């Protein structure tokens, strides 16, 4: 089993839709969790950190479920500009080495 | 957010030559920097972890004698691709992190083409 797994998609949704991504991780000692977005041929950019209590930033909501070892990202009212690849990052427990999921591709169409 | 620069943004070199890539954290001190490579339509692959003042830790399968990493200060790390070959052509990205539990910020990447 891979350390961090994501559904690669693509998720193809219309503008205004709500879309959710999940990411599972295998190391129960993992301490820190993040969502990044990466546009084609660009570097990843931090979207949000994921806290145990869940957190929200505008249209984006991230949640962590330690018992089931997954994190989620919810995007409400999708915009065309949300089209990108969304990367789940989990820092390994102890060493805090980041492990990336392969990314989930989102395409928002008019 | 924090700013990380990377230089050069792209480079073309001949097979057998060496290429140095610089990664700088511009507005914060980075205890750790990471080096990644990414092939088209593939995920980021961590190559090595670099802590200031100590030797880099390489991921399994990454040749440390080929990819030399130096982390001379809290704001600068360099990656030197030695004796480059066409198969080393890739997108190399660095990132920097303040402390172990915090997020990492990425440089804009360097596109290396070896002819």
PDB file of C-alpha atoms in Angstrom:
ATOM      1  CA  UNK A   1       0.000   0.000   0.000  1.00  0.00           C
ATOM      2  CA  UNK A   2       1.319   3.450  -0.896  1.00  0.00           C
ATOM      3  CA  UNK A   3       2.017   5.871   1.935  1.00  0.00           C
ATOM      4  CA  UNK A   4      -0.352   8.469   0.558  1.00  0.00           C
ATOM      5  CA  UNK A   5      -3.086   7.645  -1.916  1.00  0.00           C
ATOM      6  CA  UNK A   6      -5.331   9.873  -3.942  1.00  0.00           C
ATOM      7  CA  UNK A   7      -7.808   9.229  -6.699  1.00  0.00           C
ATOM      8  CA  UNK A   8      -6.078  10.738  -9.755  1.00  0.00           C
ATOM      9  CA  UNK A   9      -9.397  11.673 -11.375  1.00  0.00           C
ATOM     10  CA  UNK A  10      -9.937  13.702 -13.428  1.00  0.00           C
ATOM     11  CA  UNK A  11     -12.956  15.186 -11.724  1.00  0.00           C
ATOM     12  CA  UNK A  12     -14.875  17.048 -14.373  1.00  0.00           C
ATOM     13  CA  UNK A  13     -17.449  19.408 -12.844  1.00  0.00           C
ATOM     14  CA  UNK A  14     -19.489  22.413 -13.964  1.00  0.00           C
ATOM     15  CA  UNK A  15     -18.972  25.864 -12.539  1.00  0.00           C
ATOM     16  CA  UNK A  16     -20.744  26.292  -9.247  1.00  0.00           C
ATOM     17  CA  UNK A  17     -20.549  22.632  -8.304  1.00  0.00           C
ATOM     18  CA  UNK A  18     -19.304  21.295  -5.010  1.00  0.00           C
ATOM     19  CA  UNK A  19     -16.528  18.734  -5.254  1.00  0.00           C
ATOM     20  CA  UNK A  20     -14.721  16.702  -2.615  1.00  0.00           C
ATOM     21  CA  UNK A  21     -11.388  14.910  -2.676  1.00  0.00           C
ATOM     22  CA  UNK A  22     -10.135  12.327  -0.259  1.00  0.00           C
ATOM     23  CA  UNK A  23      -6.609  11.283   0.557  1.00  0.00           C
ATOM     24  CA  UNK A  24      -5.647   8.279   2.667  1.00  0.00           C
ATOM     25  CA  UNK A  25      -2.363   7.735   4.446  1.00  0.00           C
ATOM     26  CA  UNK A  26      -0.834   4.584   5.856  1.00  0.00           C
ATOM     27  CA  UNK A  27       1.460   5.843   8.618  1.00  0.00           C
ATOM     28  CA  UNK A  28      -0.606   6.322  11.754  1.00  0.00           C
ATOM     29  CA  UNK A  29       2.228   8.350  13.312  1.00  0.00           C
ATOM     30  CA  UNK A  30       1.902  11.094  10.687  1.00  0.00           C
ATOM     31  CA  UNK A  31       1.716  14.491  12.305  1.00  0.00           C
ATOM     32  CA  UNK A  32       1.136  17.206   9.730  1.00  0.00           C
ATOM     33  CA  UNK A  33      -1.173  17.378   6.750  1.00  0.00           C
ATOM     34  CA  UNK A  34      -1.525  19.823   3.892  1.00  0.00           C
ATOM     35  CA  UNK A  35      -3.289  20.433   0.629  1.00  0.00           C
ATOM     36  CA  UNK A  36      -1.405  22.024  -2.251  1.00  0.00           C
ATOM     37  CA  UNK A  37      -2.525  22.893  -5.749  1.00  0.00           C
ATOM     38  CA  UNK A  38      -0.317  22.590  -8.756  1.00  0.00           C
ATOM     39  CA  UNK A  39      -1.022  24.164 -12.118  1.00  0.00           C
ATOM     40  CA  UNK A  40       0.426  22.666 -15.272  1.00  0.00           C
ATOM     41  CA  UNK A  41       4.207  23.139 -15.482  1.00  0.00           C
ATOM     42  CA  UNK A  42       4.261  25.191 -12.287  1.00  0.00           C
ATOM     43  CA  UNK A  43       5.395  24.598  -8.738  1.00  0.00           C
ATOM     44  CA  UNK A  44       2.932  23.477  -6.042  1.00  0.00           C
ATOM     45  CA  UNK A  45       1.384  26.245  -3.991  1.00  0.00           C
ATOM     46  CA  UNK A  46       0.084  25.807  -0.477  1.00  0.00           C
ATOM     47  CA  UNK A  47      -3.696  25.784  -0.372  1.00  0.00           C
ATOM     48  CA  UNK A  48      -4.201  25.055   3.290  1.00  0.00           C
ATOM     49  CA  UNK A  49      -2.920  23.158   6.265  1.00  0.00           C
ATOM     50  CA  UNK A  50      -5.237  20.565   7.736  1.00  0.00           C
ATOM     51  CA  UNK A  51      -5.950  20.648  11.436  1.00  0.00           C
ATOM     52  CA  UNK A  52      -7.543  18.038  13.640  1.00  0.00           C
ATOM     53  CA  UNK A  53     -10.548  20.239  14.263  1.00  0.00           C
ATOM     54  CA  UNK A  54     -11.016  20.914  10.578  1.00  0.00           C
ATOM     55  CA  UNK A  55     -10.556  24.279   8.977  1.00  0.00           C
ATOM     56  CA  UNK A  56     -12.176  26.470   6.397  1.00  0.00           C
ATOM     57  CA  UNK A  57     -10.822  29.158   4.105  1.00  0.00           C
ATOM     58  CA  UNK A  58     -13.484  30.760   1.974  1.00  0.00           C
ATOM     59  CA  UNK A  59     -14.854  28.130  -0.385  1.00  0.00           C
ATOM     60  CA  UNK A  60     -12.377  25.513   0.796  1.00  0.00           C
ATOM     61  CA  UNK A  61     -12.830  23.205   3.760  1.00  0.00           C
ATOM     62  CA  UNK A  62     -10.290  20.646   4.922  1.00  0.00           C
ATOM     63  CA  UNK A  63     -10.867  17.883   7.423  1.00  0.00           C
ATOM     64  CA  UNK A  64      -8.749  15.252   9.085  1.00  0.00           C
ATOM     65  CA  UNK A  65      -9.970  11.882  10.286  1.00  0.00           C
ATOM     66  CA  UNK A  66      -7.170  10.278  12.282  1.00  0.00           C
ATOM     67  CA  UNK A  67      -9.148   7.170  13.140  1.00  0.00           C
ATOM     68  CA  UNK A  68      -9.698   6.311   9.500  1.00  0.00           C
ATOM     69  CA  UNK A  69      -6.425   7.925   8.378  1.00  0.00           C
ATOM     70  CA  UNK A  70      -7.711  10.204   5.711  1.00  0.00           C
ATOM     71  CA  UNK A  71      -7.944  13.880   4.955  1.00  0.00           C
ATOM     72  CA  UNK A  72     -10.457  15.568   2.733  1.00  0.00           C
ATOM     73  CA  UNK A  73     -10.795  18.763   0.771  1.00  0.00           C
ATOM     74  CA  UNK A  74     -14.172  20.240  -0.115  1.00  0.00           C
ATOM     75  CA  UNK A  75     -14.493  22.968  -2.713  1.00  0.00           C
ATOM     76  CA  UNK A  76     -17.785  24.805  -2.890  1.00  0.00           C
ATOM     77  CA  UNK A  77     -19.048  26.972  -5.756  1.00  0.00           C
ATOM     78  CA  UNK A  78     -16.302  25.807  -8.110  1.00  0.00           C
ATOM     79  CA  UNK A  79     -14.702  28.399 -10.355  1.00  0.00           C
ATOM     80  CA  UNK A  80     -12.982  27.884 -13.686  1.00  0.00           C
ATOM     81  CA  UNK A  81      -9.776  29.021 -11.978  1.00  0.00           C
ATOM     82  CA  UNK A  82      -9.988  26.082  -9.569  1.00  0.00           C
ATOM     83  CA  UNK A  83      -8.943  23.770 -12.406  1.00  0.00           C
ATOM     84  CA  UNK A  84      -5.635  22.296 -11.276  1.00  0.00           C
ATOM     85  CA  UNK A  85      -4.099  19.243  -9.675  1.00  0.00           C
ATOM     86  CA  UNK A  86      -4.639  19.008  -5.937  1.00  0.00           C
ATOM     87  CA  UNK A  87      -1.863  17.373  -3.965  1.00  0.00           C
ATOM     88  CA  UNK A  88      -2.223  15.819  -0.559  1.00  0.00           C
ATOM     89  CA  UNK A  89       0.927  16.024   1.580  1.00  0.00           C
ATOM     90  CA  UNK A  90       1.513  14.085   4.762  1.00  0.00           C
ATOM     91  CA  UNK A  91       4.566  14.538   6.955  1.00  0.00           C
ATOM     92  CA  UNK A  92       5.860  11.221   8.204  1.00  0.00           C
ATOM     93  CA  UNK A  93       5.770  10.902  11.950  1.00  0.00           C
ATOM     94  CA  UNK A  94       9.085  11.363  13.698  1.00  0.00           C
ATOM     95  CA  UNK A  95      11.124  12.464  10.690  1.00  0.00           C
ATOM     96  CA  UNK A  96       8.558  14.933   9.320  1.00  0.00           C
ATOM     97  CA  UNK A  97       9.602  14.001   5.805  1.00  0.00           C
ATOM     98  CA  UNK A  98       6.835  15.084   3.433  1.00  0.00           C
ATOM     99  CA  UNK A  99       5.145  12.457   1.336  1.00  0.00           C
ATOM    100  CA  UNK A 100       3.044  13.492  -1.620  1.00  0.00           C
ATOM    101  CA  UNK A 101       0.047  11.827  -3.097  1.00  0.00           C
ATOM    102  CA  UNK A 102       0.061  11.591  -6.868  1.00  0.00           C
ATOM    103  CA  UNK A 103      -2.536  14.341  -7.055  1.00  0.00           C
ATOM    104  CA  UNK A 104      -6.156  14.644  -8.108  1.00  0.00           C
ATOM    105  CA  UNK A 105      -6.936  16.479 -11.300  1.00  0.00           C
ATOM    106  CA  UNK A 106      -9.892  18.852 -11.255  1.00  0.00           C
ATOM    107  CA  UNK A 107     -11.408  20.334 -14.391  1.00  0.00           C
ATOM    108  CA  UNK A 108     -14.107  22.953 -13.945  1.00  0.00           C
ATOM    109  CA  UNK A 109     -16.030  23.678 -17.140  1.00  0.00           C
ATOM    110  CA  UNK A 110     -18.468  26.466 -18.024  1.00  0.00           C
TER     111      UNK A 110
ATOM    112  CA  UNK B   1       3.100  33.280   2.469  1.00  0.00           C
ATOM    113  CA  UNK B   2       6.840  32.872   2.359  1.00  0.00           C
ATOM    114  CA  UNK B   3       8.927  33.323  -0.774  1.00  0.00           C
ATOM    115  CA  UNK B   4      11.386  30.837  -2.181  1.00  0.00           C
ATOM    116  CA  UNK B   5      13.443  31.619  -5.241  1.00  0.00           C
ATOM    117  CA  UNK B   6      15.195  29.211  -7.524  1.00  0.00           C
ATOM    118  CA  UNK B   7      17.822  29.910 -10.120  1.00  0.00           C
ATOM    119  CA  UNK B   8      18.111  29.329 -12.991  1.00  0.00           C
ATOM    120  CA  UNK B   9      14.532  28.848 -14.102  1.00  0.00           C
ATOM    121  CA  UNK B  10      15.662  26.852 -17.091  1.00  0.00           C
ATOM    122  CA  UNK B  11      18.955  25.525 -18.381  1.00  0.00           C
ATOM    123  CA  UNK B  12      20.141  23.608 -21.403  1.00  0.00           C
ATOM    124  CA  UNK B  13      23.454  21.834 -21.125  1.00  0.00           C
ATOM    125  CA  UNK B  14      25.476  19.280 -22.994  1.00  0.00           C
ATOM    126  CA  UNK B  15      25.823  15.717 -21.878  1.00  0.00           C
ATOM    127  CA  UNK B  16      28.723  15.260 -19.475  1.00  0.00           C
ATOM    128  CA  UNK B  17      28.658  18.746 -18.012  1.00  0.00           C
ATOM    129  CA  UNK B  18      27.550  19.740 -14.518  1.00  0.00           C
ATOM    130  CA  UNK B  19      24.729  22.089 -13.611  1.00  0.00           C
ATOM    131  CA  UNK B  20      24.202  23.933 -10.339  1.00  0.00           C
ATOM    132  CA  UNK B  21      20.761  24.997  -9.171  1.00  0.00           C
ATOM    133  CA  UNK B  22      20.293  27.444  -6.302  1.00  0.00           C
ATOM    134  CA  UNK B  23      17.374  27.587  -3.911  1.00  0.00           C
ATOM    135  CA  UNK B  24      16.908  30.529  -1.566  1.00  0.00           C
ATOM    136  CA  UNK B  25      14.354  31.332   1.081  1.00  0.00           C
ATOM    137  CA  UNK B  26      14.002  35.093   0.747  1.00  0.00           C
ATOM    138  CA  UNK B  27      12.065  36.149   3.816  1.00  0.00           C
ATOM    139  CA  UNK B  28      12.499  33.382   6.349  1.00  0.00           C
ATOM    140  CA  UNK B  29      15.096  31.029   7.714  1.00  0.00           C
ATOM    141  CA  UNK B  30      14.663  27.474   6.547  1.00  0.00           C
ATOM    142  CA  UNK B  31      15.920  24.751   8.834  1.00  0.00           C
ATOM    143  CA  UNK B  32      15.136  22.231   6.132  1.00  0.00           C
ATOM    144  CA  UNK B  33      15.100  22.342   2.364  1.00  0.00           C
ATOM    145  CA  UNK B  34      13.911  19.622   0.046  1.00  0.00           C
ATOM    146  CA  UNK B  35      14.784  18.786  -3.523  1.00  0.00           C
ATOM    147  CA  UNK B  36      12.294  17.164  -5.861  1.00  0.00           C
ATOM    148  CA  UNK B  37      12.138  16.193  -9.471  1.00  0.00           C
ATOM    149  CA  UNK B  38       9.046  15.816 -11.563  1.00  0.00           C
ATOM    150  CA  UNK B  39       8.617  14.182 -14.948  1.00  0.00           C
ATOM    151  CA  UNK B  40       5.729  15.229 -17.193  1.00  0.00           C
ATOM    152  CA  UNK B  41       2.329  14.125 -15.904  1.00  0.00           C
ATOM    153  CA  UNK B  42       3.909  12.418 -12.927  1.00  0.00           C
ATOM    154  CA  UNK B  43       3.908  13.259  -9.256  1.00  0.00           C
ATOM    155  CA  UNK B  44       6.686  14.999  -7.395  1.00  0.00           C
ATOM    156  CA  UNK B  45       9.470  12.679  -6.356  1.00  0.00           C
ATOM    157  CA  UNK B  46      11.461  13.622  -3.282  1.00  0.00           C
ATOM    158  CA  UNK B  47      15.161  13.311  -3.995  1.00  0.00           C
ATOM    159  CA  UNK B  48      16.741  14.478  -0.768  1.00  0.00           C
ATOM    160  CA  UNK B  49      16.267  16.343   2.467  1.00  0.00           C
ATOM    161  CA  UNK B  50      18.797  18.990   3.340  1.00  0.00           C
ATOM    162  CA  UNK B  51      19.360  20.432   6.806  1.00  0.00           C
ATOM    163  CA  UNK B  52      21.572  23.448   7.297  1.00  0.00           C
ATOM    164  CA  UNK B  53      25.090  22.513   8.258  1.00  0.00           C
ATOM    165  CA  UNK B  54      24.688  18.773   7.861  1.00  0.00           C
ATOM    166  CA  UNK B  55      24.857  16.233   5.071  1.00  0.00           C
ATOM    167  CA  UNK B  56      21.789  15.724   2.965  1.00  0.00           C
ATOM    168  CA  UNK B  57      19.674  12.629   3.384  1.00  0.00           C
ATOM    169  CA  UNK B  58      18.922  11.007   0.052  1.00  0.00           C
ATOM    170  CA  UNK B  59      15.870   8.967  -0.791  1.00  0.00           C
ATOM    171  CA  UNK B  60      16.325   5.394  -1.878  1.00  0.00           C
ATOM    172  CA  UNK B  61      17.484   5.104  -5.452  1.00  0.00           C
ATOM    173  CA  UNK B  62      18.892   8.631  -5.697  1.00  0.00           C
ATOM    174  CA  UNK B  63      22.624   8.704  -6.374  1.00  0.00           C
ATOM    175  CA  UNK B  64      24.260  11.049  -3.893  1.00  0.00           C
ATOM    176  CA  UNK B  65      27.450  11.281  -5.941  1.00  0.00           C
ATOM    177  CA  UNK B  66      25.472  12.420  -8.955  1.00  0.00           C
ATOM    178  CA  UNK B  67      23.187  14.858  -7.210  1.00  0.00           C
ATOM    179  CA  UNK B  68      25.352  16.892  -4.856  1.00  0.00           C
ATOM    180  CA  UNK B  69      23.498  18.944  -2.304  1.00  0.00           C
ATOM    181  CA  UNK B  70      24.980  21.685  -0.182  1.00  0.00           C
ATOM    182  CA  UNK B  71      23.036  23.579   2.464  1.00  0.00           C
ATOM    183  CA  UNK B  72      25.491  26.247   3.492  1.00  0.00           C
ATOM    184  CA  UNK B  73      23.151  28.577   5.336  1.00  0.00           C
ATOM    185  CA  UNK B  74      19.601  28.858   6.607  1.00  0.00           C
ATOM    186  CA  UNK B  75      18.578  30.571   3.396  1.00  0.00           C
ATOM    187  CA  UNK B  76      20.528  28.770   0.673  1.00  0.00           C
ATOM    188  CA  UNK B  77      20.751  25.246  -0.645  1.00  0.00           C
ATOM    189  CA  UNK B  78      22.288  24.142  -3.924  1.00  0.00           C
ATOM    190  CA  UNK B  79      21.813  21.051  -6.061  1.00  0.00           C
ATOM    191  CA  UNK B  80      24.545  20.155  -8.525  1.00  0.00           C
ATOM    192  CA  UNK B  81      23.756  17.610 -11.191  1.00  0.00           C
ATOM    193  CA  UNK B  82      27.130  16.168 -12.082  1.00  0.00           C
ATOM    194  CA  UNK B  83      27.992  14.617 -15.436  1.00  0.00           C
ATOM    195  CA  UNK B  84      24.475  15.209 -16.670  1.00  0.00           C
ATOM    196  CA  UNK B  85      22.897  12.857 -19.166  1.00  0.00           C
ATOM    197  CA  UNK B  86      19.737  13.216 -21.250  1.00  0.00           C
ATOM    198  CA  UNK B  87      17.804  11.044 -18.792  1.00  0.00           C
ATOM    199  CA  UNK B  88      18.476  13.685 -16.126  1.00  0.00           C
ATOM    200  CA  UNK B  89      16.313  16.112 -18.086  1.00  0.00           C
ATOM    201  CA  UNK B  90      13.456  16.980 -15.780  1.00  0.00           C
ATOM    202  CA  UNK B  91      11.758  19.661 -13.724  1.00  0.00           C
ATOM    203  CA  UNK B  92      13.696  20.164 -10.479  1.00  0.00           C
ATOM    204  CA  UNK B  93      11.890  21.914  -7.647  1.00  0.00           C
ATOM    205  CA  UNK B  94      13.129  22.912  -4.230  1.00  0.00           C
ATOM    206  CA  UNK B  95      11.116  23.736  -1.169  1.00  0.00           C
ATOM    207  CA  UNK B  96      11.924  25.289   2.180  1.00  0.00           C
ATOM    208  CA  UNK B  97      10.425  24.858   5.604  1.00  0.00           C
ATOM    209  CA  UNK B  98      10.862  26.815   8.820  1.00  0.00           C
ATOM    210  CA  UNK B  99      10.469  23.950  11.255  1.00  0.00           C
ATOM    211  CA  UNK B 100       9.496  20.267  11.198  1.00  0.00           C
ATOM    212  CA  UNK B 101       5.764  20.605  11.644  1.00  0.00           C
ATOM    213  CA  UNK B 102       5.222  23.533   9.345  1.00  0.00           C
ATOM    214  CA  UNK B 103       4.263  23.788   5.710  1.00  0.00           C
ATOM    215  CA  UNK B 104       6.847  23.942   2.973  1.00  0.00           C
ATOM    216  CA  UNK B 105       7.062  26.628   0.339  1.00  0.00           C
ATOM    217  CA  UNK B 106       8.207  25.813  -3.146  1.00  0.00           C
ATOM    218  CA  UNK B 107      10.534  27.557  -5.508  1.00  0.00           C
ATOM    219  CA  UNK B 108       9.351  28.093  -9.091  1.00  0.00           C
ATOM    220  CA  UNK B 109      11.383  25.162 -10.351  1.00  0.00           C
ATOM    221  CA  UNK B 110      14.207  24.671 -12.841  1.00  0.00           C
ATOM    222  CA  UNK B 111      13.684  22.983 -16.175  1.00  0.00           C
ATOM    223  CA  UNK B 112      16.825  21.101 -17.082  1.00  0.00           C
ATOM    224  CA  UNK B 113      17.362  19.844 -20.613  1.00  0.00           C
ATOM    225  CA  UNK B 114      20.451  17.794 -21.324  1.00  0.00           C
ATOM    226  CA  UNK B 115      21.324  17.414 -24.983  1.00  0.00           C
TER     227      UNK B 115
END
